[in-house]
Coordinates of C-alpha atoms and ligand atoms in Angstrom, one line a residue:
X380 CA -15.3 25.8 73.4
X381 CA -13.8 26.7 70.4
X382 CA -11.0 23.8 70.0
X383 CA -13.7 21.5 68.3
X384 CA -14.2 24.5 65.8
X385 CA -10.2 25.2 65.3
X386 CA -9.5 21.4 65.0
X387 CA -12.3 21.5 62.0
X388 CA -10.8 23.8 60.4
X389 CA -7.3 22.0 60.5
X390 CA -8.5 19.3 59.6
X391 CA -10.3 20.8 56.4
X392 CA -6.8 22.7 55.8
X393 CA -4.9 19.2 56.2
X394 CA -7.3 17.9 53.3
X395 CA -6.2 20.8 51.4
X396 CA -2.7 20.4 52.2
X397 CA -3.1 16.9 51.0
X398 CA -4.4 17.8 47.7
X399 CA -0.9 19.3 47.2
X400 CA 0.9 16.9 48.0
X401 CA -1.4 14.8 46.0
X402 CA -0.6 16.9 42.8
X403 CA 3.5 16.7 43.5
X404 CA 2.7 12.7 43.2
X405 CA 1.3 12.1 40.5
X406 CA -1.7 13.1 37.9
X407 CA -4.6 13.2 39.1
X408 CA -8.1 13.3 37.4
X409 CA -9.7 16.5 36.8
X410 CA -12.6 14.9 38.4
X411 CA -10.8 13.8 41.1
X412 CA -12.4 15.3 44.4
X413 CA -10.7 15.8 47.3
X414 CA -14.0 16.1 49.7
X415 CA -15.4 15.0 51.9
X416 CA -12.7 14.1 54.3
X417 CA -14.7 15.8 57.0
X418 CA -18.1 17.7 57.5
X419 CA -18.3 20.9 57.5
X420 CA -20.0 22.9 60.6
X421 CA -23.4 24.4 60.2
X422 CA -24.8 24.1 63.6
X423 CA -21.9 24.1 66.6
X424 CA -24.5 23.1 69.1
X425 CA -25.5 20.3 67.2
X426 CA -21.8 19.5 66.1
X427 CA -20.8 19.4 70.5
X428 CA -23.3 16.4 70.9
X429 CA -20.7 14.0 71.4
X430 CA -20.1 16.5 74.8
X431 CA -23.6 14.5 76.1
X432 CA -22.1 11.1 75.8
X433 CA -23.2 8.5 78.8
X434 CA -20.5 8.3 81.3
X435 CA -17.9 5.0 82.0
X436 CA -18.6 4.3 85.8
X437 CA -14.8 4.2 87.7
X438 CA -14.9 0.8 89.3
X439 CA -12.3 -0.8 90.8
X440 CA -11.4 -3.6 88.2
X441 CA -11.3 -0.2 85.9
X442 CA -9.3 1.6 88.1
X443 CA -6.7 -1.4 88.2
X444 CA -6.6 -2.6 84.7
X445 CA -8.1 -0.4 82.0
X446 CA -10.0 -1.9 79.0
X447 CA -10.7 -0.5 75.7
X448 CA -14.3 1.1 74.6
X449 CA -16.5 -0.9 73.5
X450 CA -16.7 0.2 70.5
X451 CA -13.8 -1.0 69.6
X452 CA -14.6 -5.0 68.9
X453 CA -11.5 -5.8 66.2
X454 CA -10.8 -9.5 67.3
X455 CA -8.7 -12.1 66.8
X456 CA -10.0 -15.4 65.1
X457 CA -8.8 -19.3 65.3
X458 CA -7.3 -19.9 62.1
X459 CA -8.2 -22.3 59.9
X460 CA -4.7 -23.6 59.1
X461 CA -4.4 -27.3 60.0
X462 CA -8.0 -27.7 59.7
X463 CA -8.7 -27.8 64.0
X464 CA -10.9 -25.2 65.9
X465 CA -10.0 -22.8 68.5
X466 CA -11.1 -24.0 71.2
X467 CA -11.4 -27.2 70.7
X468 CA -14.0 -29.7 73.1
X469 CA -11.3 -30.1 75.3
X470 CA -10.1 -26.7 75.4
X471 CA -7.0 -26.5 73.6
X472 CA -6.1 -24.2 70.9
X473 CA -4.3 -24.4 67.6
X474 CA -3.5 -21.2 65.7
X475 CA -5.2 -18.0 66.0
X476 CA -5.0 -15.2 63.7
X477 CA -4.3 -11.5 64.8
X478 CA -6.5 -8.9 62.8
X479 CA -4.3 -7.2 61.0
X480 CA -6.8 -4.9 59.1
X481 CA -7.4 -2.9 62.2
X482 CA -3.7 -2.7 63.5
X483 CA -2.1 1.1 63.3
X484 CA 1.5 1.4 63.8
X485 CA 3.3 -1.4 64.6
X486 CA 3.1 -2.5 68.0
X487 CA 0.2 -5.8 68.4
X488 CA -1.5 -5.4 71.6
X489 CA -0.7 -8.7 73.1
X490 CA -4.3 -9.3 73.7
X491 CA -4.7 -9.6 69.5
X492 CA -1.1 -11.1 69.4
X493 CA -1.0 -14.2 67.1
X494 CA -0.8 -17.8 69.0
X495 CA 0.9 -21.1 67.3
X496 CA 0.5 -24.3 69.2
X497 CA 2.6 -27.1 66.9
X498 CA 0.4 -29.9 68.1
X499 CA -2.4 -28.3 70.2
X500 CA -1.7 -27.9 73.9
X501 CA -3.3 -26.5 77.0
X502 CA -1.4 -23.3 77.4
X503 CA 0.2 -23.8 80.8
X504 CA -0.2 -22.3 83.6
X505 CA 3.3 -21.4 85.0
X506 CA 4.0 -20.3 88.3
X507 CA 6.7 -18.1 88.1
X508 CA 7.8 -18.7 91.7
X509 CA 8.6 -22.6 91.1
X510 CA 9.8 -22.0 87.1
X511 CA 13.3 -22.4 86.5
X512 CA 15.5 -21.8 83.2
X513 CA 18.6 -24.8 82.8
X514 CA 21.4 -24.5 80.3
X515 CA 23.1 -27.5 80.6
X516 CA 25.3 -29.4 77.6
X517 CA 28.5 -28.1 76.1
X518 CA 29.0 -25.6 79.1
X519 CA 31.6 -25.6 81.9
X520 CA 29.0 -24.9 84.3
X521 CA 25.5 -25.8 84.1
X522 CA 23.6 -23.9 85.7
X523 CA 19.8 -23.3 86.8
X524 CA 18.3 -19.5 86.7
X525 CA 15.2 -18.6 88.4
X526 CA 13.0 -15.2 86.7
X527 CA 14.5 -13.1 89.5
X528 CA 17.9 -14.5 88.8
X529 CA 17.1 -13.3 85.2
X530 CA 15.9 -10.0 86.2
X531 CA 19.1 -9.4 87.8
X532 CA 20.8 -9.7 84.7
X533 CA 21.6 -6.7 81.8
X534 CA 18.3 -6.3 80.4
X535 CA 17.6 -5.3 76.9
X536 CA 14.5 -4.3 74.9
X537 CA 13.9 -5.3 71.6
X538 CA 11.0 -4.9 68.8
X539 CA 10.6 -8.1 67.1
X540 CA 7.6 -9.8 65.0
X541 CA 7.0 -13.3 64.7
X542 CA 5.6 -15.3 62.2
X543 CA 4.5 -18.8 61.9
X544 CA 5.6 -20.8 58.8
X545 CA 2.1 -21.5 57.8
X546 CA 1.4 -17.9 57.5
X547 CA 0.7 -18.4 53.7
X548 CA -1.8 -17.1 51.4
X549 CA -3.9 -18.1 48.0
X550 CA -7.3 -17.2 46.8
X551 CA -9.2 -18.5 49.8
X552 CA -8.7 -16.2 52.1
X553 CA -11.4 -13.2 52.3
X554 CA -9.2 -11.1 54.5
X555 CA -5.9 -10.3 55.9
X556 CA -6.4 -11.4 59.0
X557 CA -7.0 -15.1 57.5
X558 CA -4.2 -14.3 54.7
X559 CA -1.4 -12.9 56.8
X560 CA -2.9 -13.1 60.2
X561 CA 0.1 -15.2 61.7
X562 CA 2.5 -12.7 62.1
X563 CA 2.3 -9.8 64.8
X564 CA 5.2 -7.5 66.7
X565 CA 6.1 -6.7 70.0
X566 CA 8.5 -5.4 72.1
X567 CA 10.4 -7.8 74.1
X568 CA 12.3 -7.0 77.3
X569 CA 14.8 -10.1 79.0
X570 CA 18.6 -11.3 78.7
X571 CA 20.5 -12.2 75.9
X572 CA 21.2 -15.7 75.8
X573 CA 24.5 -15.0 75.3
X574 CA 25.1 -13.4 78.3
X575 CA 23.4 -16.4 80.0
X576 CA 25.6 -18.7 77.9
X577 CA 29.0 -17.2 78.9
X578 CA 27.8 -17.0 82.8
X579 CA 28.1 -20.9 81.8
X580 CA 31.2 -20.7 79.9
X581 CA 29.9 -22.1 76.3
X582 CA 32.6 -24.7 75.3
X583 CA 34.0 -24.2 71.7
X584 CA 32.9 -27.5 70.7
X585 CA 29.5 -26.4 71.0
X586 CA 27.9 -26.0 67.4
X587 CA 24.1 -26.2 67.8
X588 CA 21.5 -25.9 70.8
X589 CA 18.3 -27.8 71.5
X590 CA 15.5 -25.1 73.4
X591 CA 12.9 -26.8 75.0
X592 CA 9.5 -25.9 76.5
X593 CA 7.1 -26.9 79.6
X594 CA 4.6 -28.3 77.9
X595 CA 3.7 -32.0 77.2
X596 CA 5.4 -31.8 73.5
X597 CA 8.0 -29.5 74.5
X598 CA 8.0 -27.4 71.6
X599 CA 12.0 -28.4 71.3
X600 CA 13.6 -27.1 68.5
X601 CA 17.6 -27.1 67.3
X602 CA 19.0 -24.5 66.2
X603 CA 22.6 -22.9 65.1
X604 CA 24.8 -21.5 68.7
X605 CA 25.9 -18.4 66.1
X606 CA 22.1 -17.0 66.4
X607 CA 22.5 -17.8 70.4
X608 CA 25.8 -15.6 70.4
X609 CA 24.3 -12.8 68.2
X610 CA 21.0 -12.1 69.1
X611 CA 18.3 -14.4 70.6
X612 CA 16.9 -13.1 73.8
X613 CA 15.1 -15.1 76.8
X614 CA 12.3 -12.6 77.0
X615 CA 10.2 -12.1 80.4
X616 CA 8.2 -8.3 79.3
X617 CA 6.1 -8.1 76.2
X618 CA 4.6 -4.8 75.7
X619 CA 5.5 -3.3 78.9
X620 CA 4.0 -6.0 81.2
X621 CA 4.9 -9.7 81.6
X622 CA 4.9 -12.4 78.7
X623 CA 1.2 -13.3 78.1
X624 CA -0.1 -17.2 79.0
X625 CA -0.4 -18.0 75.7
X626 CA 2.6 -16.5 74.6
X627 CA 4.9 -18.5 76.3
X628 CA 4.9 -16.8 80.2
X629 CA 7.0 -16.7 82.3
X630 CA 9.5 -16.9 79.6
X631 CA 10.0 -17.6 76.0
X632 CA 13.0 -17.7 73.6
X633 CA 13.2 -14.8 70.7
X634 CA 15.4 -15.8 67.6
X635 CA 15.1 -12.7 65.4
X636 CA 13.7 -13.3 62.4
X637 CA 14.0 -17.8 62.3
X638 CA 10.4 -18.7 61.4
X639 CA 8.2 -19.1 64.7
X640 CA 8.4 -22.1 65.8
X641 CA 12.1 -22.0 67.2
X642 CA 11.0 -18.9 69.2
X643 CA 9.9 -21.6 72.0
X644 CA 7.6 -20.7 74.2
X645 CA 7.2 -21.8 78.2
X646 CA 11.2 -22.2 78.0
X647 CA 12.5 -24.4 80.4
X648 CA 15.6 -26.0 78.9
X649 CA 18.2 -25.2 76.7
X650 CA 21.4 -27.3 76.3
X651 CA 24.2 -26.4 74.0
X652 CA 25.4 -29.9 72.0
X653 CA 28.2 -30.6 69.0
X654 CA 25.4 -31.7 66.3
X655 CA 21.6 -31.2 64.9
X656 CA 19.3 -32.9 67.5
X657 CA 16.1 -33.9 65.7
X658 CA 13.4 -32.7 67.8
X659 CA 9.4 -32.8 67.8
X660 CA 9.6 -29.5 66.0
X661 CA 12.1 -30.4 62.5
X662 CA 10.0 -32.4 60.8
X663 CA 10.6 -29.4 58.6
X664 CA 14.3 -28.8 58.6
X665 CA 16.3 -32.1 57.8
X666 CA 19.8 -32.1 56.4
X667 CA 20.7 -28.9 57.7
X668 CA 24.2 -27.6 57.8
X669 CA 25.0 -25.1 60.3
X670 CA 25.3 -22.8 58.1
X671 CA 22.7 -23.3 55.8
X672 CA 20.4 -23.2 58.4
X673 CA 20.9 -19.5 59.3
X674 CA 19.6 -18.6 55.7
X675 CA 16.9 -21.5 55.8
X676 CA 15.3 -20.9 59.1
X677 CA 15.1 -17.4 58.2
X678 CA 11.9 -15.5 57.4
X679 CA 12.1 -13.8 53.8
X680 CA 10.8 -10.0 52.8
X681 CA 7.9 -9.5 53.6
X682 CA 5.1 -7.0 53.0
X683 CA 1.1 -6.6 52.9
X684 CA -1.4 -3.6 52.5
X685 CA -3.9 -3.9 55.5
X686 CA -5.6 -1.3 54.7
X687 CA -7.6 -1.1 52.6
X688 CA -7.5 -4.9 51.9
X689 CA -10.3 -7.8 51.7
X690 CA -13.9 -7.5 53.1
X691 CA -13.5 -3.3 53.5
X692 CA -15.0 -1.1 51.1
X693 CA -13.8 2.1 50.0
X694 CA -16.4 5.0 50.0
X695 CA -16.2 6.4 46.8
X696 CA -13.4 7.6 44.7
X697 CA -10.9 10.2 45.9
X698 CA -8.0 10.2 48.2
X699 CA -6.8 7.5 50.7
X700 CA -3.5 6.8 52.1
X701 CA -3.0 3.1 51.2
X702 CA -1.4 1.5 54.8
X703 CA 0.4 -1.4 54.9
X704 CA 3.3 -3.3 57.6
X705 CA 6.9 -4.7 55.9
X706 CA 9.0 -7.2 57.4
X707 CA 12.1 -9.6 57.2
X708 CA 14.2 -11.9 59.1
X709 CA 17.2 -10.3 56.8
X710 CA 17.0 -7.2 59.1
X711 CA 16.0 -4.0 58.8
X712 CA 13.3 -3.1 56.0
X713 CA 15.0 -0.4 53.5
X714 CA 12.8 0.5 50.9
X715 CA 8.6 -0.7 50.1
X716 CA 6.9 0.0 47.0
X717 CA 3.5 0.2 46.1
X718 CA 1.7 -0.2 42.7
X719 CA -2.1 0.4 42.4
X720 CA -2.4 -0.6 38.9
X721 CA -1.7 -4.4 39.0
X722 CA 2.0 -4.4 39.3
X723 CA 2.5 -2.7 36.2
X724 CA 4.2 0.5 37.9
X725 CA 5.6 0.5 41.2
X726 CA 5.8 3.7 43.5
X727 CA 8.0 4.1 46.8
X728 CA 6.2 4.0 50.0
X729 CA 6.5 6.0 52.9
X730 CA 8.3 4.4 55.6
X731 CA 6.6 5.7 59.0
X732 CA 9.8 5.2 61.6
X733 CA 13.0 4.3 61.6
X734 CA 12.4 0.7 60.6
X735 CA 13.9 -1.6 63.4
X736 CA 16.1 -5.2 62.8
X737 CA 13.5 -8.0 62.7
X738 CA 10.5 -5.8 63.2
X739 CA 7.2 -4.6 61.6
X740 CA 7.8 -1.4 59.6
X741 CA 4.7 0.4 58.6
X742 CA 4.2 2.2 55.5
X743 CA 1.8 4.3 53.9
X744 CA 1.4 5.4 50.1
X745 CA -1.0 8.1 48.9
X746 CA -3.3 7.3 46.3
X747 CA -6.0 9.0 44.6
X748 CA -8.9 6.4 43.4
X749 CA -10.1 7.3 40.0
X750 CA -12.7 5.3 40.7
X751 CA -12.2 2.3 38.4
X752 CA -11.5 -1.4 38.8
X753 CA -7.9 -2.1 39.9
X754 CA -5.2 -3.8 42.0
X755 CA -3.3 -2.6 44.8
X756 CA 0.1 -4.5 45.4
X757 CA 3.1 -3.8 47.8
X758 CA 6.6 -5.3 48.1
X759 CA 9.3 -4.2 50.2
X760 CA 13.5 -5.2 50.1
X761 CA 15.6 -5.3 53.6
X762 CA 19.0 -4.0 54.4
X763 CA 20.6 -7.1 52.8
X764 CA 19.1 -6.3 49.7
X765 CA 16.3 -9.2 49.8
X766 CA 13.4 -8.5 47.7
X767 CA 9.6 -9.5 48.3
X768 CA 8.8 -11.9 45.0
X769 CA 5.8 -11.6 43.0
X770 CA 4.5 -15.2 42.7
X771 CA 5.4 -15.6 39.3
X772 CA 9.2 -15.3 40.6
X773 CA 8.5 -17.7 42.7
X774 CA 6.7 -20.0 40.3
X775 CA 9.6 -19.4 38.3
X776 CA 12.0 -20.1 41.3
X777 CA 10.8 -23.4 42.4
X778 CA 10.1 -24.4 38.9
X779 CA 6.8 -25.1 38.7
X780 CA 3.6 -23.9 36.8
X781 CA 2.4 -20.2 37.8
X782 CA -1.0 -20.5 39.4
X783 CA -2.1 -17.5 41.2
X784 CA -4.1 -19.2 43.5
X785 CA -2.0 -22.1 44.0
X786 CA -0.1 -23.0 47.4
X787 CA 3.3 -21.6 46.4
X788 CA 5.9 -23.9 47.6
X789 CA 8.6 -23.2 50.9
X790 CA 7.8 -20.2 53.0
X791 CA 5.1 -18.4 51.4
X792 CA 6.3 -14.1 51.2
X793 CA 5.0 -13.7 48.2
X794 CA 3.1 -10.0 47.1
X795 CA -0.6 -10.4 47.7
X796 CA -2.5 -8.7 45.4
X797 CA -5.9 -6.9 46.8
X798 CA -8.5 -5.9 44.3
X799 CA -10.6 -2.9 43.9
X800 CA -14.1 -3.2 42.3
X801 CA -16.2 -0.6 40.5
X802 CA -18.5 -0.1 43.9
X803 CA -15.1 0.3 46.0
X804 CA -15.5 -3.2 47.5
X805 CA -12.1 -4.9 47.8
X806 CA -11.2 -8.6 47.5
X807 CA -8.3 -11.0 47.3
X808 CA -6.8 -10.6 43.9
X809 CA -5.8 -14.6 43.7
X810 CA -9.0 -15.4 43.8
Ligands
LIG155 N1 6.8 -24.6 73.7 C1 6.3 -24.2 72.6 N2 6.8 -23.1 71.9 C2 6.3 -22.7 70.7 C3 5.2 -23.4 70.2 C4 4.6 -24.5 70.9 O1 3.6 -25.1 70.4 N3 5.2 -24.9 72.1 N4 4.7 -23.0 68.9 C5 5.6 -22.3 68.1 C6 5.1 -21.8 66.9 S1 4.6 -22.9 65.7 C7 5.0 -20.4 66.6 S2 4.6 -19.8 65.1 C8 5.3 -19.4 67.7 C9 4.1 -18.5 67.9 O2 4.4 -17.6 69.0 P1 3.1 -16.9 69.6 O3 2.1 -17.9 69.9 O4 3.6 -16.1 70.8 O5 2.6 -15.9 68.5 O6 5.7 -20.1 68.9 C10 6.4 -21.2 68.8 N5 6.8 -21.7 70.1
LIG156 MO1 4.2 -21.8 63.7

């Protein structure tokens, strides 16, 4: 009976308590208010109402495999990137964007997990029983593993996000979700392909290895044997359950941080060879050394605010925490930094957890809106000491003309700038 009424009051005191800390920060306006960030209890009766909700009827199905409320409708959208729709008339899909203004934490529920197709493809459907995994090549033993052969294995568990090269941003996006929505985390349980790769007994001559998928275009990709060896992982569990359909069940290759298309989905092949094998998938990387290609297949720092950013609206001045995720294929995130006045002064973020290698980090900043038009901008630096350009570095990098809403060229991590109007609604600043 009285819990409702005690967590009131803690919440009211939290508001207080955030007022403090709100003062150690910075200056805030003697205007400022710090209400409402609840409502306060006249009538208990009334305030219990939520005590006479209708009822969720058990059925089986629920009983089985829960579902979310209803009330809960953040979805994922096809993605306009490439210009093709989601399904298409013959029901195959391209890219579809996870909805990254509504995530919490860091983990992306693999039903709004992002989905790349290179070329559009039916997402197969893989009977585990008949799958097979061959490594084959520049091995003394070739050899053929089934899932339960995998499952055998050393298993390890891994929090990694993905992101799709195309994931780049300009002022025609209206959200996050179309901005940034190609990139989402997981955890991943399987083998390390190294330990797969000595069962064959890698030869030494091996330099570079060619993974390939089930699917009509295979999805093949070559990439550098030093990632194999250090830390790509032939992943069976996402999120506590098995790979999803469209994320590459029964299995799928994770390469840490490489951009997503060499984390090949539906993997069926992988053989181990002495040079770069041009594949269906590297149209994108010619002329790559070995070396070279560790750095240029990697993903750079990373960050974007997600809340509150394009299409929400903020309800009046006062305090919000300012929430955004971090990443980079350099490793771990170290340190993000926030500026809410159009990059002019930058503030250091919270970092919610221990950030993990290769992984979303989430961070949150508390800010006090005066009120007035402004920009809110985040950029993070990893544990190699990589930091998130603003797009005039990267104007000035590539050498060509800075144009905030331009396509920058490369791999687009570039700070994204959200802006804050008068009547708290919030827009993409490159527009
Ligand atoms: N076999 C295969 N693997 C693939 C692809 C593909 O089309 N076929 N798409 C790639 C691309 S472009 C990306 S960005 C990632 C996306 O992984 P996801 O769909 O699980 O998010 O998978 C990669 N793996
Ligand atoms: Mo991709």
């Amino acid at each position: 009976m009285g819990s409702k009424r005690t967590s009131r009051r803690e919440l009211l005191k939290s508001g207080g308590a955030l007022a403090g800390g709100l003062a150690a920060l910075g200056p805030t306006t003697a205007s400022a208010q710090l209400s409402p960030y609840g409502t306060p209890v006249h009538d208990q009766m009334a305030d219990m109402a939520a005590h006479d909700a209708p009822m969720i009827k058990g059925t089986k199905e629920l009983v089985e495999y829960g579902q979310r409320s209803h009330y809960v409708t953040s979805m994922r959208m096809a993605h306009p990137m490439g210009g093709r729709a989601s399904p298409d008339a013959f029901g195959k899909t391209f890219h579809i964007a996870t909805p990254l203004q509504d995530s919490v934490g860091v983990i992306t529920p693999s039903s709004l997990h992002y989905v790349a197709t290179t070329r559009g493809a039916f997402v197969p459907d893989i009977d585990p029983k008949q799958h097979t995994l061959m490594i084959h090549g520049l091995v003394d033993r070739p050899l053929t593993f089934t899932i339960e052969d995998l499952k055998r294995l050393p298993s390890v568990t891994r929090l990694h996000f993905i992101e799709c090269a195309g994931n780049r941003h300009n002022g025609r996006q209206k959200t996050v979700q179309e901005s940034h929505g190609m990139t989402s985390c997981a955890e991943w349980t399987g083998v390390l392909l190294s330990t797969l790769l000595k069962e064959c007994g890698l030869k030494s001559s091996a330099t570079w290895f060619v993974a390939e998928g089930a699917e009509e275009v295979k999805g093949a990709s070559s990439m550098p044997i030093a990632k194999a060896m250090d830390d790509c992982l032939v992943a069976y569990g996402m999120n506590g359950e098995a790979v999803r359909p469209q994320n590459g069940f029964p299995l799928r290759l994770m390469v840490p941080g490489f951009e997503g298309i060499f984390h090949t989905k539906w993997l069926r092949r992988i053989k181990t060879v002495d040079r770069y094998y041009m594949n269906y998938n590297d149209y994108g990387h010619l002329e790559k050394s070995p070396k070279d290609a560790a750095l240029a297949f990697q993903i750079g720092p990373k960050s974007v605010i997600t809340k509150p950013s394009g299409g929400q609206q903020l309800q009046g001045r006062g305090f919000y925490e300012i929430s955004g995720l971090a990443w980079s294929g350099g490793g771990a995130i170290r340190s993000v930094e926030v500026s809410t006045d159009g990059g002019r002064k930058w503030n250091r973020a919270e970092i919610k957890e221990t950030p993990q290698r290769m992984a979303h980090t989430r961070f949150g900043y508390p800010w006090n809106w005066d009120g007035n038009e402004t920009e809110i901008l985040s950029r993070c630096t990893d544990e190699i000491g990589q930091q998130q350009p603003t797009r005039e570095q990267v104007a000035k990098y590539w050498n060509v003309p800075f144009d905030r809403s331009y396509r920058v060229p490369g791999l687009d991590n570039s700070v994204m700038p959200w802006r804050i109007a008068k009547d708290g609604s919030v827009t993409n600043g490159l527009a």
